[in-house]
Amino acid sequence: MGFGRGKVILLGEHSVVHGSPAIAMGISRGISAVARAAEEDLLTLSPWGLQVRPRSDGSEPLEQAFAIVLGTYSNRPPLRVDVQVDLPSGAGLGCSAALGVAIFDAIDGALRISRSREELGRMAHEWEEVFHGSPSGIDNMAAAVGGVLRYRKGAPLKPLSLARPLRVVVAHSGERSKTKEMVSLVARQLASNPARVHDKFDDVSDLVDEAEVALSIGDMRTLGRLLNWNHGILSSLLLSTPKVEDLCRLARAHGALGAKVTGAGGGGCIVALAEDGEHAHRIRDVLGSRSFVDEVRQ
Ligand code: PMV
């Protein structure tokens, strides 16, 4: 069975695309996949009811991406890959990356190829490019490796150790967004006012450094404040929406230590930091049926 995790970005989305560091957390929900030798190459996706055949000149990204995956294996039999998706797409939770990782992982299993989770994450980068153009790479690494990670393009991946368990509530605004469009919205702002946007990226970099320290000493209050500041910067880059703002406000009003939009923004999910497990469940109850609790203990 192959598995790719969903992820939340705790700090640093968007600026990570432009070379700044970010911190992501792999979540328990994700995508599982099983591969086996078959009559023809086929990818099925439940519960979406999709059947995909590989086509490198295909008009559908899934056809192209599946062709890329299969093309990396030589001397293989035709493969059928059955995927079970337990993540909303277009929600900032890294659905496409989790899908790529799960499929590579399943095929590796079927062909008895063993490789590290980090290498698996790197392999899924090309898959992500089909969907997002020029992804930073943080989603595919978090989907493969899990835990809490500091990521910067071109730098070694840094798993972070936690002094205290990290408990978050993830809540969906119900609005779908497209990562590619949100990334180009930021790129346009960067092109029209480089100094202003670079200043914001530098501020986010500082927040990431401070968050790494806060995690290492278990200072969750400080971490929460850093999340709030990061949210303010993301909002100033037009990445929030009224629904996202409402969710963040509600989470904070019910004692969340911090709350922010996570992932591409323009809708999608927020992540709220809770004091402990019980507190996380209380915040989840307030945020409603489209929210869930997750944690990393490490
Ligand atoms: O919304 P998601 O899950 O695709 O996350 C996007 C994260 C970005 O930083 C906005 C893009 C990237 O490639 O890192």
XYZ file of C-alpha atoms and ligand atoms in Angstrom:
312
model
C 0.000 0.000 0.000
C 1.382 3.408 -0.931
C 0.598 6.489 1.109
C 1.031 10.238 0.664
C 0.132 12.588 3.488
C -1.723 15.830 3.305
C 0.091 18.790 4.839
C -0.455 22.145 6.397
C 2.064 24.924 6.012
C 2.570 26.446 9.456
C 4.580 29.383 8.127
C 6.088 30.497 4.844
C 3.778 29.522 1.981
C 4.290 31.570 -1.185
C 7.568 33.125 -0.034
C 8.934 29.531 -0.155
C 8.301 29.561 -3.927
C 10.734 32.493 -4.163
C 13.505 30.882 -2.123
C 12.577 31.715 1.493
C 12.272 28.995 4.147
C 8.972 27.556 5.358
C 7.732 25.091 7.964
C 5.219 22.384 7.074
C 3.540 19.641 9.070
C 2.432 16.345 7.554
C -1.111 15.443 8.639
C -2.657 12.020 9.200
C -5.202 12.335 6.402
C -3.920 11.632 2.958
C -4.109 9.426 -0.080
C -3.538 5.695 -0.296
C -2.842 3.693 -3.434
C -2.371 0.083 -4.465
C -0.597 -0.961 -7.675
C -0.582 -4.330 -9.383
C 0.364 -5.868 -12.733
C -2.599 -5.698 -15.128
C -3.605 -5.880 -18.806
C -3.042 -2.171 -19.403
C -1.816 0.943 -17.574
C -4.718 2.440 -15.690
C -5.203 4.818 -12.770
C -8.506 4.840 -10.906
C -9.402 7.459 -8.320
C -12.078 6.930 -5.674
C -14.288 8.583 -4.587
C -13.998 10.851 -7.639
C -14.997 8.011 -10.001
C -12.150 8.832 -12.394
C -10.287 6.444 -14.693
C -7.118 7.806 -16.249
C -4.865 6.374 -18.959
C -1.342 7.755 -19.331
C -0.817 10.231 -22.200
C 2.249 12.420 -22.348
C 0.439 14.681 -24.864
C -2.817 14.424 -22.894
C -5.030 17.435 -22.347
C -5.711 16.399 -18.752
C -2.949 17.029 -16.183
C -3.657 13.633 -14.585
C -3.002 11.860 -17.915
C 0.307 13.682 -18.331
C 1.365 13.222 -14.728
C 0.555 9.498 -14.787
C 2.641 9.154 -17.978
C 5.552 10.882 -16.200
C 5.365 8.492 -13.263
C 5.236 5.396 -15.447
C 8.081 6.724 -17.611
C 10.449 6.683 -14.634
C 10.220 2.875 -14.365
C 11.914 0.722 -16.990
C 11.161 -2.974 -17.694
C 7.847 -2.953 -15.922
C 4.616 -4.769 -16.652
C 1.455 -2.765 -17.412
C 0.200 -1.426 -14.085
C -3.173 -0.665 -12.627
C -3.081 1.798 -9.730
C -6.163 2.194 -7.538
C -6.220 5.312 -5.429
C -8.366 6.233 -2.439
C -8.475 9.976 -1.786
C -9.176 11.195 1.741
C -8.289 14.869 1.250
C -10.212 17.763 -0.260
C -8.586 19.120 -3.418
C -8.046 22.839 -3.968
C -8.026 23.306 -0.202
C -4.387 24.083 0.575
C -3.720 20.627 2.022
C -1.353 19.420 -0.689
C -3.761 17.009 -2.369
C -1.895 16.770 -5.675
C 1.456 16.162 -3.976
C -0.037 13.480 -1.729
C -1.483 11.823 -4.824
C 1.877 11.782 -6.598
C 3.674 10.389 -3.557
C 1.026 7.695 -3.006
C 1.234 6.536 -6.627
C 5.051 6.380 -6.699
C 5.004 4.601 -3.345
C 2.444 2.038 -4.545
C 4.353 1.302 -7.752
C 7.624 0.978 -5.809
C 5.833 -1.555 -3.597
C 4.484 -3.542 -6.555
C 7.906 -3.623 -8.231
C 9.732 -4.276 -4.928
C 11.828 -1.148 -5.206
C 12.935 0.312 -1.908
C 13.882 3.948 -1.470
C 13.888 6.500 1.327
C 10.816 8.663 1.956
C 12.944 11.710 1.111
C 13.822 10.290 -2.291
C 10.162 9.460 -2.842
C 9.318 13.094 -2.115
C 11.910 14.295 -4.634
C 10.518 11.935 -7.273
C 7.049 13.426 -6.872
C 8.361 16.919 -7.723
C 7.977 16.368 -11.469
C 4.417 15.176 -10.894
C 3.700 18.421 -8.996
C 5.120 20.492 -11.842
C 2.340 19.236 -14.112
C -0.277 20.681 -11.757
C 1.425 23.790 -10.401
C 4.013 24.941 -12.924
C 6.924 25.678 -10.607
C 6.139 24.299 -7.161
C 8.554 25.048 -4.344
C 8.783 21.338 -3.493
C 7.546 21.689 0.081
C 4.279 19.814 -0.551
C 5.831 16.708 -2.059
C 8.480 16.529 0.688
C 5.890 16.902 3.473
C 3.625 14.371 1.731
C 6.429 11.817 1.687
C 8.344 12.475 4.909
C 5.674 13.770 7.342
C 6.461 15.165 10.783
C 7.354 18.841 11.031
C 9.845 20.035 8.453
C 11.798 23.152 7.671
C 12.114 23.416 3.917
C 13.990 25.753 1.646
C 14.491 25.235 -2.077
C 17.939 23.833 -2.760
C 18.796 23.324 0.939
C 18.816 19.990 2.769
C 15.455 19.110 4.270
C 15.445 19.695 8.039
C 13.102 17.580 10.187
C 12.350 19.601 13.342
C 12.140 18.029 16.747
C 9.386 19.225 19.041
C 9.629 19.908 22.747
C 5.839 19.519 23.014
C 3.230 17.848 20.813
C 1.849 20.162 18.162
C -1.947 20.197 18.023
C -3.758 21.975 15.266
C -7.272 22.369 13.967
C -7.716 22.514 10.218
C -10.928 24.120 8.967
C -12.128 24.408 5.383
C -13.717 27.669 4.242
C -15.665 25.719 1.616
C -14.066 27.858 -1.106
C -11.835 26.036 -3.592
C -8.809 27.744 -4.996
C -6.159 26.994 -7.594
C -2.565 27.011 -6.412
C -1.278 28.005 -9.844
C -3.503 31.117 -9.899
C -2.605 32.136 -6.354
C 1.115 31.689 -7.065
C 0.813 33.876 -10.158
C -1.152 36.502 -8.190
C 1.868 36.823 -5.885
C 4.287 36.775 -8.835
C 2.403 39.719 -10.400
C 2.657 41.716 -7.157
C 6.357 40.866 -6.984
C 6.889 42.060 -10.560
C 5.028 45.329 -10.029
C 6.577 46.183 -6.664
C 9.632 44.010 -5.958
C 10.903 45.988 -2.957
C 7.548 45.868 -1.144
C 7.032 42.159 -1.703
C 10.657 41.213 -0.926
C 10.323 43.070 2.385
C 7.312 40.903 3.200
C 9.188 37.727 2.239
C 12.090 38.807 4.490
C 9.661 39.322 7.370
C 8.224 35.837 6.817
C 11.765 34.393 6.814
C 12.331 35.931 10.241
C 9.032 34.478 11.485
C 10.098 31.029 10.263
C 13.420 31.278 12.123
C 11.616 32.338 15.295
C 9.053 29.561 14.889
C 11.809 26.991 14.662
C 13.115 28.170 18.047
C 9.599 28.252 19.532
C 8.982 24.654 18.428
C 12.300 23.499 19.839
C 11.476 24.884 23.294
C 7.746 24.158 23.206
C 6.743 27.829 23.377
C 3.328 27.435 21.773
C 2.127 30.942 22.682
C 4.944 32.510 20.719
C 4.353 30.085 17.862
C 0.696 31.128 17.793
C 1.620 34.806 17.578
C 3.982 34.045 14.709
C 1.157 32.281 12.864
C -1.049 35.354 13.311
C 1.666 37.660 11.944
C 2.236 35.382 8.993
C -1.492 35.480 8.323
C -1.410 39.285 8.299
C 1.341 39.252 5.691
C -0.522 36.695 3.551
C -3.680 38.822 3.778
C -1.734 41.875 2.659
C -0.757 39.844 -0.418
C -4.492 39.375 -1.163
C -4.438 35.682 -0.256
C -7.255 35.742 2.283
C -11.022 35.926 1.823
C -13.874 37.072 4.097
C -14.684 33.428 4.923
C -11.065 32.690 5.793
C -10.972 35.831 7.966
C -14.157 34.716 9.763
C -12.681 31.289 10.506
C -9.427 32.772 11.833
C -11.336 35.257 14.017
C -13.620 32.531 15.351
C -10.706 30.243 16.166
C -8.862 33.043 17.986
C -12.024 34.106 19.826
C -12.229 30.547 21.170
C -8.715 30.582 22.458
C -6.642 29.398 19.509
C -3.065 30.527 20.138
C -2.866 31.593 16.497
C -4.682 31.026 13.231
C -3.838 31.569 9.600
C -4.699 30.645 6.076
C -2.627 27.651 4.977
C -1.364 26.661 1.520
C -2.224 28.634 -1.566
C -4.988 30.761 0.036
C -7.752 32.540 -1.839
C -10.073 30.197 0.080
C -9.152 26.684 1.126
C -8.237 25.916 4.716
C -7.042 27.680 7.807
C -4.818 26.146 10.462
C -5.347 27.081 14.106
C -2.926 26.253 16.902
C -4.374 24.766 20.100
C -2.976 24.619 23.612
C -3.551 20.873 23.988
C -5.674 18.017 22.657
C -8.809 18.876 24.614
C -8.611 22.513 23.567
C -8.148 21.438 19.930
C -11.384 19.446 20.038
C -13.249 22.407 21.529
C -12.028 24.697 18.745
C -12.973 22.080 16.159
C -16.516 21.918 17.539
C -16.823 25.679 17.111
C -15.372 25.716 13.589
C -17.894 23.179 12.373
C -18.243 20.003 10.384
C -15.621 20.882 7.781
C -12.860 20.933 10.398
C -10.653 18.313 12.008
C -7.909 17.975 14.603
C -4.426 16.741 13.844
C -1.226 16.436 15.821
C 2.464 15.616 15.620
C 4.137 14.328 18.778
C 7.716 13.545 17.782
O -2.382 24.979 -1.723
P -1.335 23.947 -1.814
O -1.571 22.760 -0.951
O -1.062 23.554 -3.258
O 0.024 24.603 -1.264
C 0.670 25.603 -2.010
C 1.877 26.141 -1.274
C 2.571 27.291 -2.021
O 3.646 27.755 -1.181
C 1.621 28.454 -2.241
C 3.130 26.857 -3.356
C 4.389 26.014 -3.296
O 4.730 25.427 -4.327
O 5.069 25.968 -2.258
